[in-house]
Amino acid sequence: METEKLFKEYQSWKKDMGLLEFEISRFRGVPYEDVIRSMCLSQSQGERVQGGGTSDKTGNAAVKYRQVKERLDDDWFDYLLGRYQAVKEELEFFEYAVGQLSGRLPEVVRDMVMEDMTWREMAEKYNVSETMIAKYRKKALAEMKELYRIREKTAGRYLLD
């Protein structure tokens, strides 16, 4: 991923993670009992009304539906969980990388990206010009690019071994 994009995507990752946590915490899926019950109830057949027991065809359809529904629920939950883990991993590495920056860059990047401060607010806080904030940003991006390169190189070695 392009390093400069990381700064812009941090807030989006935080929102995604919050939404995914919400979705996972209240995941229920469609209650298959309700669907099976609705499929097994007697239904009118033109002028004739079929009542009583369940036909083999309806029962088989209900069982098949249950299997498909369970598979879909599992797939959806697995997707949510996988996405959550991927976003969480990116956020954690980003925050780790910010902490590894030199000098006052970790503070500056936290304020810039995580606290969403304006350059003017940061210039006042650090008693520097906005031009200096731009230089801090450029240096932070270069250092983070190197950290991400090392991360990708390590992952590449793992995959090749």
Coordinates of C-alpha atoms in Angstrom, one line a residue, residues 6-157:
L6 CA -2.0 5.1 5.2
F7 CA -2.4 8.6 6.8
K8 CA -5.7 9.1 5.0
E9 CA -7.1 5.6 5.6
Y10 CA -6.5 5.5 9.4
Q11 CA -9.8 7.0 10.3
S12 CA -11.6 4.8 7.8
W13 CA -10.0 1.7 9.3
K14 CA -11.2 2.8 12.7
K15 CA -14.7 3.2 11.4
D16 CA -14.6 -0.1 9.6
M17 CA -13.3 -1.8 12.8
G18 CA -16.1 -0.3 14.9
L19 CA -18.7 -1.4 12.4
L20 CA -17.3 -4.9 12.1
E21 CA -17.2 -5.2 15.9
F22 CA -20.8 -4.2 16.0
E23 CA -21.8 -6.7 13.3
I24 CA -19.9 -9.5 14.9
S25 CA -21.2 -8.8 18.4
R26 CA -24.8 -9.0 17.3
F27 CA -24.5 -11.7 14.6
R28 CA -27.5 -14.0 14.7
G29 CA -28.2 -15.0 11.1
V30 CA -31.7 -15.9 10.0
P31 CA -33.4 -18.3 12.4
Y32 CA -33.7 -21.4 10.3
E33 CA -36.5 -22.8 12.5
D34 CA -38.7 -19.9 11.3
V35 CA -38.0 -20.7 7.7
I36 CA -38.5 -24.4 8.1
R37 CA -41.8 -23.9 10.0
S38 CA -43.1 -21.6 7.2
M39 CA -42.2 -24.1 4.5
C40 CA -43.8 -27.0 6.4
L41 CA -47.2 -25.4 7.1
S42 CA -50.2 -26.5 5.1
Q43 CA -50.8 -24.6 2.0
S44 CA -53.7 -24.2 -0.3
Q45 CA -53.6 -26.2 -3.6
G46 CA -56.1 -24.4 -5.7
E47 CA -59.5 -25.5 -4.5
R48 CA -58.1 -28.3 -2.4
V49 CA -56.3 -27.6 0.9
Q50 CA -53.5 -29.9 1.9
G51 CA -53.3 -30.3 5.6
G52 CA -51.8 -32.3 8.3
G53 CA -48.4 -33.9 7.7
T54 CA -45.5 -32.6 5.8
S55 CA -44.8 -34.0 2.3
D56 CA -41.4 -35.6 1.7
K57 CA -40.8 -32.9 -0.9
T58 CA -41.4 -30.1 1.5
G59 CA -39.5 -31.8 4.3
N60 CA -36.5 -32.3 1.9
A61 CA -36.6 -28.8 0.8
A62 CA -36.7 -27.6 4.4
V63 CA -33.7 -29.7 5.3
K64 CA -31.8 -28.5 2.2
Y65 CA -32.7 -24.9 3.0
R66 CA -31.4 -25.4 6.6
Q67 CA -28.1 -26.7 5.3
V68 CA -27.7 -23.9 2.8
K69 CA -28.7 -21.3 5.4
E70 CA -26.2 -22.6 7.9
R71 CA -23.4 -22.6 5.2
L72 CA -24.3 -19.0 4.2
D73 CA -24.4 -17.9 7.8
D74 CA -21.0 -19.5 8.4
D75 CA -19.6 -17.9 5.3
W76 CA -20.9 -14.5 6.2
F77 CA -19.6 -14.7 9.8
D78 CA -16.2 -16.0 8.5
Y79 CA -16.0 -13.0 6.1
L80 CA -16.8 -10.5 8.9
L81 CA -14.3 -12.1 11.2
G82 CA -11.6 -12.3 8.5
R83 CA -12.2 -8.7 7.6
Y84 CA -12.1 -7.6 11.2
Q85 CA -8.8 -9.4 11.8
A86 CA -7.3 -7.9 8.7
V87 CA -8.3 -4.3 9.6
K88 CA -7.2 -4.9 13.2
E89 CA -3.8 -6.1 12.0
E90 CA -3.3 -3.1 9.7
L91 CA -4.3 -0.7 12.5
E92 CA -2.0 -2.4 15.0
F93 CA 0.9 -2.4 12.6
F94 CA 0.3 1.2 11.7
E95 CA 0.2 2.3 15.3
Y96 CA 3.3 0.2 16.0
A97 CA 5.1 1.8 13.1
V98 CA 4.2 5.3 14.3
G99 CA 5.7 4.5 17.6
Q100 CA 9.0 3.5 15.9
L101 CA 9.5 6.8 14.2
S102 CA 12.4 9.0 15.2
G103 CA 12.4 12.1 17.4
R104 CA 9.2 13.9 17.9
L105 CA 7.6 12.3 14.8
P106 CA 5.5 9.8 16.8
E107 CA 3.8 12.7 18.6
V108 CA 3.4 14.7 15.4
V109 CA 1.9 11.8 13.4
R110 CA -0.5 10.8 16.3
D111 CA -1.8 14.4 16.4
M112 CA -2.0 14.6 12.6
V113 CA -3.5 11.2 11.8
M114 CA -5.1 9.8 15.0
E115 CA -6.3 13.1 16.5
D116 CA -7.0 14.7 13.1
M117 CA -5.5 18.0 14.1
T118 CA -5.0 20.7 11.4
W119 CA -1.6 21.8 10.5
R120 CA -2.2 25.2 12.0
E121 CA -3.2 23.6 15.4
M122 CA -0.1 21.4 15.2
A123 CA 2.2 24.4 14.3
E124 CA 0.8 26.2 17.4
K125 CA 1.2 23.1 19.7
Y126 CA 4.8 22.5 18.6
N127 CA 5.8 26.1 18.2
V128 CA 6.9 25.6 14.6
S129 CA 5.8 26.8 11.2
E130 CA 3.3 24.9 9.0
T131 CA 6.3 24.3 6.6
M132 CA 8.1 22.5 9.4
I133 CA 4.9 20.3 10.0
A134 CA 5.1 19.5 6.3
K135 CA 8.8 18.5 6.7
Y136 CA 7.9 16.3 9.7
R137 CA 5.2 14.7 7.6
K138 CA 7.5 14.0 4.7
K139 CA 10.1 12.5 7.0
A140 CA 7.5 10.4 8.8
L141 CA 6.3 9.1 5.5
A142 CA 9.8 8.1 4.4
E143 CA 10.5 6.3 7.7
M144 CA 7.1 4.5 7.6
K145 CA 7.7 3.5 4.0
E146 CA 10.9 1.7 5.1
L147 CA 9.0 0.0 8.0
Y148 CA 6.3 -1.3 5.6
R149 CA 9.0 -2.4 3.2
I150 CA 10.7 -4.5 5.9
R151 CA 7.3 -5.9 6.9
E152 CA 6.5 -6.9 3.3
K153 CA 10.0 -8.4 2.9
T154 CA 9.6 -10.5 6.0
A155 CA 6.2 -11.7 4.8
G156 CA 7.7 -12.5 1.4
R157 CA 10.4 -14.6 3.0

